[in-house]
Amino acid sequence: MIKNAVIFDLDGTLIDTPRAIIETFTQTFLTMGQTAQKAEDIRATIGLPLEKAFSHLLNVPLDNELVIQSIKQYQLLFREIILPKAKTLVFPGVETGLNILSDQGLALAIATSKFYTSADLLLKAAGLRDYFSVVVGADQVSRPKPDPESGYLTLKKLGNTPVDNSIMVGDTTHDLQMANSAGMRSIAVTYGIHNLSLLKTSNPTWIADSFADVVNAITEAFQLKQIEAVIL
């Protein structure tokens, strides 16, 4: 029997990593001897694959050697700066909510703009990895978000789950556009990177101000048994 599936973004949706990501980018530029970038400019690239983010911030082509070396340096610093604090960065209600959804028999997956290894390490460090049977990173597809390829690959890995049986949850228009292009319903969370007005431009099916709202929307969408639980 085909399960209903929920696909989650990672940064800004499950884990509050934006400030740590900005710190890691900043330290990368310093280590590489590059001009410091404004925090707001770095923040605007969160949700994009690393090569696109560095290409934009450094104003060089995607295949420029500086982009390649910056990514390598970022990944080293990611392990030093972000991973040690991962558990403290999990958004309120996420672990309780994932427990509820898992207990309801839903297939849970991750589709992220992070490279697979970084996503896997972050989920393990945060204590969330066991909730997800599938994790798809940007380096596993030729066209990352907002292209629908990440969504299609995730559904394939889940056992060819139909798009009608799936919901995408994310905090950026990249996530929502991926869902729209793939034919999935979507939940936009307002506590991440993109603000409400920007999220609305991508026409999400639901809008959630907290992870409790995410769980309630999924419960309603799949007509699941209502669970009375306090999500802190």
mmCIF file of C-alpha atoms in Angstrom:
data_model
loop_
_atom_site.group_PDB
_atom_site.id
_atom_site.type_symbol
_atom_site.label_atom_id
_atom_site.label_comp_id
_atom_site.label_asym_id
_atom_site.label_seq_id
_atom_site.Cartn_x
_atom_site.Cartn_y
_atom_site.Cartn_z
ATOM 1 C CA MET A 1 0.000 0.000 0.000
ATOM 2 C CA ILE A 2 1.314 3.440 -0.945
ATOM 3 C CA LYS A 3 1.920 5.633 2.072
ATOM 4 C CA ASN A 4 1.150 9.300 2.330
ATOM 5 C CA ALA A 5 4.412 11.211 2.393
ATOM 6 C CA VAL A 6 5.630 14.479 3.869
ATOM 7 C CA ILE A 7 8.822 16.005 2.468
ATOM 8 C CA PHE A 8 10.606 18.593 4.591
ATOM 9 C CA ASP A 9 13.179 21.222 3.833
ATOM 10 C CA LEU A 10 15.922 21.340 6.484
ATOM 11 C CA ASP A 11 17.461 24.784 7.151
ATOM 12 C CA GLY A 12 14.877 27.240 8.452
ATOM 13 C CA THR A 13 12.160 24.574 8.515
ATOM 14 C CA LEU A 14 13.308 21.956 11.027
ATOM 15 C CA ILE A 15 16.506 23.528 12.331
ATOM 16 C CA ASP A 16 17.158 27.207 13.057
ATOM 17 C CA THR A 17 20.480 27.389 11.248
ATOM 18 C CA PRO A 18 20.375 30.771 9.420
ATOM 19 C CA ARG A 19 22.520 32.708 11.935
ATOM 20 C CA ALA A 20 25.034 29.870 12.113
ATOM 21 C CA ILE A 21 25.085 29.667 8.306
ATOM 22 C CA ILE A 22 25.801 33.401 8.048
ATOM 23 C CA GLU A 23 28.608 32.993 10.582
ATOM 24 C CA THR A 24 30.056 30.097 8.578
ATOM 25 C CA PHE A 25 29.891 32.023 5.284
ATOM 26 C CA THR A 26 31.531 35.029 6.920
ATOM 27 C CA GLN A 27 34.338 32.933 8.354
ATOM 28 C CA THR A 28 34.793 31.261 4.966
ATOM 29 C CA PHE A 29 35.292 34.620 3.256
ATOM 30 C CA LEU A 30 37.802 35.680 5.922
ATOM 31 C CA THR A 31 39.735 32.426 5.634
ATOM 32 C CA MET A 32 39.791 32.711 1.844
ATOM 33 C CA GLY A 33 40.980 36.320 2.021
ATOM 34 C CA GLN A 34 37.831 37.612 0.350
ATOM 35 C CA THR A 35 35.938 40.821 1.059
ATOM 36 C CA ALA A 36 33.415 40.436 3.859
ATOM 37 C CA GLN A 37 29.782 40.206 2.737
ATOM 38 C CA LYS A 38 26.785 41.827 4.410
ATOM 39 C CA ALA A 39 24.794 39.489 6.633
ATOM 40 C CA GLU A 40 21.564 40.333 4.800
ATOM 41 C CA ASP A 41 23.146 39.454 1.441
ATOM 42 C CA ILE A 42 24.288 36.084 2.768
ATOM 43 C CA ARG A 43 20.892 35.445 4.333
ATOM 44 C CA ALA A 44 19.216 36.078 0.972
ATOM 45 C CA THR A 45 21.119 33.129 -0.530
ATOM 46 C CA ILE A 46 20.081 30.603 2.139
ATOM 47 C CA GLY A 47 17.989 27.917 0.475
ATOM 48 C CA LEU A 48 20.144 27.907 -2.651
ATOM 49 C CA PRO A 49 22.800 25.249 -3.341
ATOM 50 C CA LEU A 50 26.249 26.328 -2.127
ATOM 51 C CA GLU A 51 27.669 26.783 -5.618
ATOM 52 C CA LYS A 52 24.867 29.201 -6.533
ATOM 53 C CA ALA A 53 25.214 31.066 -3.241
ATOM 54 C CA PHE A 54 28.969 31.547 -3.550
ATOM 55 C CA SER A 55 28.726 32.348 -7.265
ATOM 56 C CA HIS A 56 26.210 35.092 -6.495
ATOM 57 C CA LEU A 57 28.048 36.520 -3.490
ATOM 58 C CA LEU A 58 31.468 36.455 -5.170
ATOM 59 C CA ASN A 59 30.064 37.569 -8.530
ATOM 60 C CA VAL A 60 31.883 34.833 -10.439
ATOM 61 C CA PRO A 61 30.661 31.924 -12.623
ATOM 62 C CA LEU A 62 29.435 28.701 -11.007
ATOM 63 C CA ASP A 63 32.462 26.737 -12.179
ATOM 64 C CA ASN A 64 35.011 29.324 -11.046
ATOM 65 C CA GLU A 65 37.830 27.832 -8.974
ATOM 66 C CA LEU A 66 37.112 30.349 -6.203
ATOM 67 C CA VAL A 67 33.598 28.913 -5.832
ATOM 68 C CA ILE A 68 34.982 25.374 -5.655
ATOM 69 C CA GLN A 69 37.554 26.286 -3.002
ATOM 70 C CA SER A 70 35.026 28.326 -1.014
ATOM 71 C CA ILE A 71 32.657 25.354 -0.870
ATOM 72 C CA LYS A 72 35.440 23.116 0.446
ATOM 73 C CA GLN A 73 36.319 25.664 3.128
ATOM 74 C CA TYR A 74 32.666 26.173 4.057
ATOM 75 C CA GLN A 75 32.171 22.438 4.519
ATOM 76 C CA LEU A 76 35.149 22.268 6.863
ATOM 77 C CA LEU A 77 33.856 25.178 8.935
ATOM 78 C CA PHE A 78 30.326 23.740 8.878
ATOM 79 C CA ARG A 79 31.599 20.827 10.973
ATOM 80 C CA GLU A 80 33.288 23.200 13.418
ATOM 81 C CA ILE A 81 30.625 25.898 13.770
ATOM 82 C CA ILE A 82 27.203 24.379 13.103
ATOM 83 C CA LEU A 83 27.310 20.692 14.003
ATOM 84 C CA PRO A 84 28.322 21.155 17.678
ATOM 85 C CA LYS A 85 25.259 23.331 18.342
ATOM 86 C CA ALA A 86 22.768 21.381 16.188
ATOM 87 C CA LYS A 87 20.659 20.024 19.056
ATOM 88 C CA THR A 88 20.086 23.512 20.432
ATOM 89 C CA LEU A 89 18.972 24.793 17.019
ATOM 90 C CA VAL A 90 16.009 22.455 16.485
ATOM 91 C CA PHE A 91 12.854 24.564 16.266
ATOM 92 C CA PRO A 92 10.309 24.248 19.103
ATOM 93 C CA GLY A 93 7.865 21.418 18.593
ATOM 94 C CA VAL A 94 9.769 19.701 15.801
ATOM 95 C CA GLU A 95 10.726 16.502 17.604
ATOM 96 C CA THR A 96 7.294 16.081 19.202
ATOM 97 C CA GLY A 97 5.640 16.812 15.861
ATOM 98 C CA LEU A 98 7.808 14.341 13.945
ATOM 99 C CA ASN A 99 6.965 11.706 16.556
ATOM 100 C CA ILE A 100 3.250 12.328 16.002
ATOM 101 C CA LEU A 101 3.543 12.159 12.210
ATOM 102 C CA SER A 102 5.702 9.046 12.331
ATOM 103 C CA ASP A 103 3.256 7.323 14.683
ATOM 104 C CA GLN A 104 0.493 8.051 12.170
ATOM 105 C CA GLY A 105 2.315 5.903 9.601
ATOM 106 C CA LEU A 106 3.407 8.714 7.299
ATOM 107 C CA ALA A 107 6.567 8.373 5.237
ATOM 108 C CA LEU A 108 8.856 11.283 6.158
ATOM 109 C CA ALA A 109 11.670 12.565 3.938
ATOM 110 C CA ILE A 110 14.067 15.476 3.471
ATOM 111 C CA ALA A 111 14.685 17.398 0.240
ATOM 112 C CA THR A 112 17.340 20.031 0.875
ATOM 113 C CA SER A 113 19.658 22.423 -0.920
ATOM 114 C CA LYS A 114 22.454 21.127 1.304
ATOM 115 C CA PHE A 115 24.793 18.472 -0.036
ATOM 116 C CA TYR A 116 23.712 15.029 1.141
ATOM 117 C CA THR A 117 26.654 14.479 3.497
ATOM 118 C CA SER A 118 26.129 17.829 5.242
ATOM 119 C CA ALA A 119 22.393 17.207 5.604
ATOM 120 C CA ASP A 120 22.988 13.712 6.970
ATOM 121 C CA LEU A 121 25.553 14.981 9.484
ATOM 122 C CA LEU A 122 23.293 17.840 10.608
ATOM 123 C CA LEU A 123 20.279 15.578 11.099
ATOM 124 C CA LYS A 124 22.362 13.103 13.103
ATOM 125 C CA ALA A 125 23.890 15.863 15.230
ATOM 126 C CA ALA A 126 20.408 17.267 15.905
ATOM 127 C CA GLY A 127 19.055 13.826 16.846
ATOM 128 C CA LEU A 128 16.497 13.805 14.012
ATOM 129 C CA ARG A 129 17.984 11.455 11.412
ATOM 130 C CA ASP A 130 15.992 8.350 12.395
ATOM 131 C CA TYR A 131 12.679 10.013 11.539
ATOM 132 C CA PHE A 132 13.525 10.153 7.825
ATOM 133 C CA SER A 133 13.715 7.134 5.546
ATOM 134 C CA VAL A 134 14.965 9.266 2.649
ATOM 135 C CA VAL A 135 17.265 12.295 2.473
ATOM 136 C CA VAL A 136 17.903 13.944 -0.900
ATOM 137 C CA GLY A 137 20.643 16.570 -1.191
ATOM 138 C CA ALA A 138 21.393 19.112 -3.899
ATOM 139 C CA ASP A 139 24.384 17.083 -5.094
ATOM 140 C CA GLN A 140 22.129 14.130 -5.920
ATOM 141 C CA VAL A 141 20.257 15.967 -8.671
ATOM 142 C CA SER A 142 21.327 17.913 -11.740
ATOM 143 C CA ARG A 143 18.761 20.664 -11.138
ATOM 144 C CA PRO A 144 18.203 21.515 -7.440
ATOM 145 C CA LYS A 145 15.278 23.520 -6.057
ATOM 146 C CA PRO A 146 13.237 25.294 -7.247
ATOM 147 C CA ASP A 147 13.302 22.716 -10.060
ATOM 148 C CA PRO A 148 10.999 19.747 -9.266
ATOM 149 C CA GLU A 149 13.769 17.153 -9.767
ATOM 150 C CA SER A 150 14.526 16.921 -6.020
ATOM 151 C CA GLY A 151 10.848 16.287 -5.318
ATOM 152 C CA TYR A 152 10.546 13.623 -8.008
ATOM 153 C CA LEU A 153 13.682 11.834 -6.808
ATOM 154 C CA THR A 154 12.457 11.893 -3.206
ATOM 155 C CA LEU A 155 9.115 10.361 -4.185
ATOM 156 C CA LYS A 156 10.897 7.721 -6.257
ATOM 157 C CA LYS A 157 13.113 6.780 -3.297
ATOM 158 C CA LEU A 158 9.999 6.577 -1.102
ATOM 159 C CA GLY A 159 8.644 3.869 -3.389
ATOM 160 C CA ASN A 160 7.172 5.926 -6.244
ATOM 161 C CA THR A 161 4.710 7.730 -3.987
ATOM 162 C CA PRO A 162 2.255 9.694 -6.203
ATOM 163 C CA VAL A 163 2.431 13.490 -5.956
ATOM 164 C CA ASP A 164 -1.217 13.506 -4.841
ATOM 165 C CA ASN A 165 -0.154 11.589 -1.722
ATOM 166 C CA SER A 166 2.633 14.017 -0.805
ATOM 167 C CA ILE A 167 3.074 17.386 0.870
ATOM 168 C CA MET A 168 6.169 19.614 0.822
ATOM 169 C CA VAL A 169 6.997 21.712 3.910
ATOM 170 C CA GLY A 170 9.459 24.589 3.558
ATOM 171 C CA ASP A 171 10.377 28.111 4.556
ATOM 172 C CA THR A 172 11.365 29.563 1.176
ATOM 173 C CA THR A 173 9.824 30.157 -2.227
ATOM 174 C CA HIS A 174 12.384 27.660 -3.603
ATOM 175 C CA ASP A 175 10.629 24.886 -1.648
ATOM 176 C CA LEU A 176 7.155 26.028 -2.643
ATOM 177 C CA GLN A 177 8.039 26.454 -6.317
ATOM 178 C CA MET A 178 9.518 22.955 -6.351
ATOM 179 C CA ALA A 179 6.263 21.626 -4.905
ATOM 180 C CA ASN A 180 4.142 23.580 -7.378
ATOM 181 C CA SER A 181 6.185 22.375 -10.354
ATOM 182 C CA ALA A 182 5.967 18.774 -9.156
ATOM 183 C CA GLY A 183 2.220 18.976 -8.547
ATOM 184 C CA MET A 184 2.470 18.615 -4.757
ATOM 185 C CA ARG A 185 0.553 20.461 -2.093
ATOM 186 C CA SER A 186 2.711 22.609 0.167
ATOM 187 C CA ILE A 187 2.969 24.141 3.605
ATOM 188 C CA ALA A 188 4.852 27.420 3.974
ATOM 189 C CA VAL A 189 6.344 28.036 7.413
ATOM 190 C CA THR A 190 6.681 31.682 8.373
ATOM 191 C CA TYR A 191 9.387 31.310 11.043
ATOM 192 C CA GLY A 192 12.255 30.660 8.612
ATOM 193 C CA ILE A 193 14.065 32.612 5.900
ATOM 194 C CA HIS A 194 11.342 34.138 3.712
ATOM 195 C CA ASN A 195 8.654 36.394 5.146
ATOM 196 C CA LEU A 196 4.920 35.869 4.760
ATOM 197 C CA SER A 197 4.416 38.263 1.856
ATOM 198 C CA LEU A 198 7.206 36.617 -0.141
ATOM 199 C CA LEU A 199 5.962 33.108 0.658
ATOM 200 C CA LYS A 200 2.477 34.021 -0.542
ATOM 201 C CA THR A 201 3.836 34.797 -4.019
ATOM 202 C CA SER A 202 4.379 31.049 -4.484
ATOM 203 C CA ASN A 203 0.800 30.146 -3.529
ATOM 204 C CA PRO A 204 1.305 27.589 -0.752
ATOM 205 C CA THR A 205 -1.648 25.343 0.063
ATOM 206 C CA TRP A 206 -1.310 26.107 3.779
ATOM 207 C CA ILE A 207 0.589 28.634 5.874
ATOM 208 C CA ALA A 208 1.997 27.625 9.269
ATOM 209 C CA ASP A 209 3.308 29.962 11.960
ATOM 210 C CA SER A 210 4.642 27.111 14.101
ATOM 211 C CA PHE A 211 5.485 23.428 13.809
ATOM 212 C CA ALA A 212 2.251 22.659 15.651
ATOM 213 C CA ASP A 213 0.447 24.368 12.750
ATOM 214 C CA VAL A 214 2.411 22.146 10.336
ATOM 215 C CA VAL A 215 1.236 18.995 12.134
ATOM 216 C CA ASN A 216 -2.361 20.244 12.205
ATOM 217 C CA ALA A 217 -2.324 21.000 8.461
ATOM 218 C CA ILE A 218 -0.919 17.553 7.636
ATOM 219 C CA THR A 219 -3.464 15.874 9.935
ATOM 220 C CA GLU A 220 -6.266 17.729 8.155
ATOM 221 C CA ALA A 221 -4.866 17.075 4.676
ATOM 222 C CA PHE A 222 -4.579 13.323 5.122
ATOM 223 C CA GLN A 223 -7.671 13.060 7.352
ATOM 224 C CA LEU A 224 -5.620 11.473 10.102
ATOM 225 C CA LYS A 225 -6.797 10.737 13.595
ATOM 226 C CA GLN A 226 -6.621 13.879 15.657
ATOM 227 C CA ILE A 227 -3.875 13.602 18.266
ATOM 228 C CA GLU A 228 -4.210 15.591 21.440
ATOM 229 C CA ALA A 229 -0.635 16.535 22.255
ATOM 230 C CA VAL A 230 1.139 19.557 23.550
ATOM 231 C CA ILE A 231 3.853 20.619 21.127
ATOM 232 C CA LEU A 232 6.304 22.783 23.003
#
